[in-house]
Amino acid sequence: MATRTVAGRTWHFDKIIGFLSVRGRGLWHPTSVASAPDGTMYVLNSGARPGCAITVLNMEEEFLGEFAEDEFSWPEGLALDGEGNLYCSDGHDHYVAVYTPDGERIAQWGEEGSSEGQLNSPSGLAFDSDENLLVVDSLNGRVQKFTKDGNFISSWGSPGYGEGEFNRPWGITTDSAGDVYVTDWGNDRVQKFSAEGEYLMRFGSLIDDGGQLS
């Protein structure tokens, strides 16, 4: 079993789930994953072009189905809300789509632009403790907060290289304290923010040398 210790924590490799396939039970260039409390996993099977789809699996490697085939131009991020609905961002068409656990699209919101509430290549998605959706607005260099219905609440960040600034950010997650972590892809770092968007700290630099990023 492969193990690695990072920042005082030891990680053990467990298993591989999935295999190469253009359609059906396998995966082709999976990019994002969201896991439900019951162990169901939703995977963006983005390499199956034409026909990007969301593939549904579980930890026992059982194929449970797929949905949203041919419904996206360039799917990017996934997130599950407290009711089990799945949110998926489309980086090419600049919107967020919402699906039931059964794969029915029930909502879609967002439009291209740089004003408050508008999106330019949305990527990573995450819910905060209040069930508001955090959207990485990649080409606008910011994070935006919305209600689950797509109503704009707030945003933070701007394009740049300084603290709290972004150069093509992509991924996002939150911790149990409500703090937010954003992968700042173009600046080779991860930035940490408070739940209100206050800059707290950064991790990484442009060198691949044990805890650094490139």
C-alpha positions as MATLAB code, in Angstrom:
seq = 'MATRTVAGRTWHFDKIIGFLSVRGRGLWHPTSVASAPDGTMYVLNSGARPGCAITVLNMEEEFLGEFAEDEFSWPEGLALDGEGNLYCSDGHDHYVAVYTPDGERIAQWGEEGSSEGQLNSPSGLAFDSDENLLVVDSLNGRVQKFTKDGNFISSWGSPGYGEGEFNRPWGITTDSAGDVYVTDWGNDRVQKFSAEGEYLMRFGSLIDDGGQLS';
ca = [
       0.000    0.000    0.000;
       1.419    3.373   -1.019;
       1.659    5.977    1.741;
       2.801    9.572    1.934;
       3.135   11.983    4.822;
       2.370   15.652    4.173;
       2.259   18.373    6.841;
       2.301   15.783    9.604;
      -0.573   13.719    8.210;
      -0.117   10.278    6.655;
      -2.197    9.335    3.615;
      -2.725    5.729    2.534;
      -3.674    4.818   -1.016;
      -6.866    2.741   -0.878;
      -8.217    1.800   -4.295;
      -8.829    2.800   -7.886;
     -12.408    3.253   -9.059;
     -13.300    3.211  -12.741;
     -11.598    2.259  -15.992;
     -11.104    3.770  -19.433;
     -14.242    3.783  -21.566;
     -15.860    6.265  -23.927;
     -19.393    5.362  -22.853;
     -21.208    3.513  -20.119;
     -19.460    1.989  -17.135;
     -16.033    3.528  -17.598;
     -14.527    7.021  -17.480;
     -12.701    9.123  -20.018;
     -10.842   12.212  -18.742;
     -12.846   12.607  -15.506;
     -12.356   16.119  -14.130;
     -14.537   16.660  -11.041;
     -16.271   14.504   -8.472;
     -18.940   15.062   -5.814;
     -19.723   12.486   -3.133;
     -23.091   12.038   -1.409;
     -23.415   10.933    2.244;
     -24.535    7.449    1.136;
     -21.331    6.937   -0.854;
     -22.771    7.685   -4.274;
     -20.245    9.500   -6.452;
     -21.035   11.822   -9.347;
     -18.151   12.152  -11.801;
     -17.807   14.601  -14.695;
     -16.902   12.329  -17.581;
     -15.674   15.221  -19.717;
     -13.573   13.302  -22.243;
     -16.540   11.629  -23.904;
     -16.889   14.274  -26.608;
     -19.332   14.745  -28.129;
     -21.497   13.689  -25.260;
     -19.968   14.879  -21.978;
     -21.918   13.188  -19.229;
     -22.190   12.877  -15.466;
     -21.413    9.294  -14.471;
     -22.828    7.842  -11.244;
     -20.764    5.267   -9.295;
     -20.308    4.016   -5.761;
     -17.325    2.981   -3.650;
     -17.958   -0.676   -4.511;
     -17.186    0.238   -8.137;
     -20.774   -0.346   -9.226;
     -21.966    1.671  -12.230;
     -25.291    3.276  -11.280;
     -25.980    5.181  -14.488;
     -25.258    8.458  -16.222;
     -27.141   11.596  -17.194;
     -26.760   15.044  -18.770;
     -25.253   13.543  -21.923;
     -24.746   16.212  -24.630;
     -26.057   18.937  -22.290;
     -22.741   20.744  -21.677;
     -20.122   22.398  -23.852;
     -17.344   22.319  -21.237;
     -18.402   21.086  -17.776;
     -16.032   22.128  -14.986;
     -17.167   21.838  -11.354;
     -19.598   19.767   -9.290;
     -21.181   20.299   -5.867;
     -24.046   18.713   -3.926;
     -26.442   20.688   -1.742;
     -28.060   19.445    1.454;
     -31.065   18.092   -0.451;
     -28.932   15.977   -2.755;
     -29.304   18.212   -5.794;
     -26.235   18.397   -8.013;
     -24.807   21.675   -9.341;
     -22.545   21.702  -12.405;
     -20.729   24.671  -13.964;
     -20.200   25.062  -17.712;
     -17.009   27.014  -18.352;
     -17.707   27.566  -22.046;
     -21.317   28.705  -21.833;
     -20.919   30.544  -18.491;
     -23.755   29.077  -16.430;
     -24.570   26.725  -13.565;
     -27.057   23.877  -14.057;
     -28.965   22.107  -11.278;
     -30.028   18.447  -11.317;
     -32.070   16.256   -9.011;
     -30.389   13.092   -7.666;
     -32.190   11.233  -10.469;
     -30.557   13.370  -13.144;
     -33.427   15.703  -14.065;
     -32.307   19.242  -14.890;
     -34.498   21.530  -12.815;
     -32.742   24.895  -13.137;
     -30.070   26.821  -14.988;
     -28.735   30.289  -14.239;
     -25.879   32.597  -15.140;
     -24.774   34.730  -18.074;
     -21.455   35.818  -19.532;
     -19.980   39.076  -18.265;
     -17.918   40.751  -15.582;
     -20.588   42.593  -13.575;
     -21.820   41.340  -10.206;
     -23.573   38.021  -10.674;
     -22.230   37.485  -14.191;
     -19.742   34.725  -14.994;
     -16.731   34.227  -17.238;
     -15.675   30.576  -17.361;
     -17.046   29.366  -14.004;
     -15.150   26.359  -12.677;
     -15.019   25.064   -9.087;
     -18.143   24.957   -6.915;
     -18.645   24.501   -3.170;
     -21.398   25.110   -0.637;
     -20.774   27.043    2.558;
     -22.352   26.258    5.923;
     -25.379   28.422    5.061;
     -26.044   26.440    1.859;
     -24.934   29.324   -0.325;
     -23.058   28.335   -3.471;
     -19.489   29.571   -3.939;
     -18.509   29.780   -7.614;
     -14.943   30.231   -8.853;
     -15.364   32.844  -11.602;
     -12.123   31.888  -13.276;
     -11.522   34.426  -16.042;
     -12.873   37.264  -13.902;
     -10.349   36.338  -11.192;
     -12.783   36.165   -8.289;
     -15.089   34.027   -6.161;
     -18.812   34.809   -6.190;
     -21.419   33.754   -3.646;
     -24.984   32.965   -4.728;
     -28.135   31.568   -3.195;
     -29.074   28.118   -4.452;
     -31.503   29.839   -6.825;
     -28.708   31.863   -8.412;
     -29.286   35.206   -6.705;
     -26.038   37.138   -6.251;
     -24.913   37.756   -2.651;
     -21.286   38.899   -2.717;
     -17.879   38.411   -4.334;
     -14.204   38.756   -3.502;
     -10.911   38.739   -5.336;
      -9.618   40.397   -8.502;
      -7.108   39.501  -11.234;
      -3.490   39.809  -10.129;
      -0.575   38.270   -8.286;
      -0.838   39.728   -4.780;
      -2.539   38.496   -1.635;
      -6.214   37.841   -2.283;
      -5.760   38.217   -6.046;
      -6.113   35.431   -8.599;
      -4.655   34.292  -11.894;
      -7.138   31.823  -13.372;
      -8.357   30.230  -10.139;
     -10.002   26.845  -10.531;
     -10.846   24.673   -7.502;
     -12.551   25.515   -4.217;
     -13.484   23.818   -0.945;
     -14.439   24.749    2.618;
     -13.493   23.377    6.046;
     -15.496   22.738    9.212;
     -14.741   26.255   10.475;
     -16.228   27.796    7.335;
     -12.923   28.967    5.876;
     -12.547   28.791    2.099;
      -9.609   27.402    0.103;
      -9.111   28.344   -3.552;
      -6.573   26.835   -5.955;
      -4.960   29.801   -7.703;
      -3.821   27.894  -10.799;
      -1.923   30.623  -12.631;
      -0.105   31.730   -9.467;
       0.839   28.173   -8.402;
      -0.654   28.425   -4.923;
      -3.660   27.796   -2.711;
      -5.200   30.785   -0.924;
      -7.237   30.637    2.275;
     -10.080   33.048    3.068;
     -12.602   33.530    5.832;
     -16.253   32.779    5.148;
     -16.706   36.502    4.407;
     -13.877   36.519    1.855;
     -11.132   38.039    4.011;
      -7.669   36.897    2.911;
      -5.971   34.761    5.582;
      -2.927   33.017    4.118;
      -1.429   31.163    1.167;
       0.234   27.807    0.540;
       2.746   26.843   -2.128;
       5.078   28.474   -4.617;
       6.460   27.793   -8.078;
       8.838   24.952   -7.150;
       8.023   21.268   -6.894;
       9.871   20.488   -3.665;
       7.765   18.908   -0.947;
       4.667   20.997   -0.254;
       5.357   23.513   -2.996;
       3.317   23.725   -6.183;
       3.993   23.935   -9.878;
];
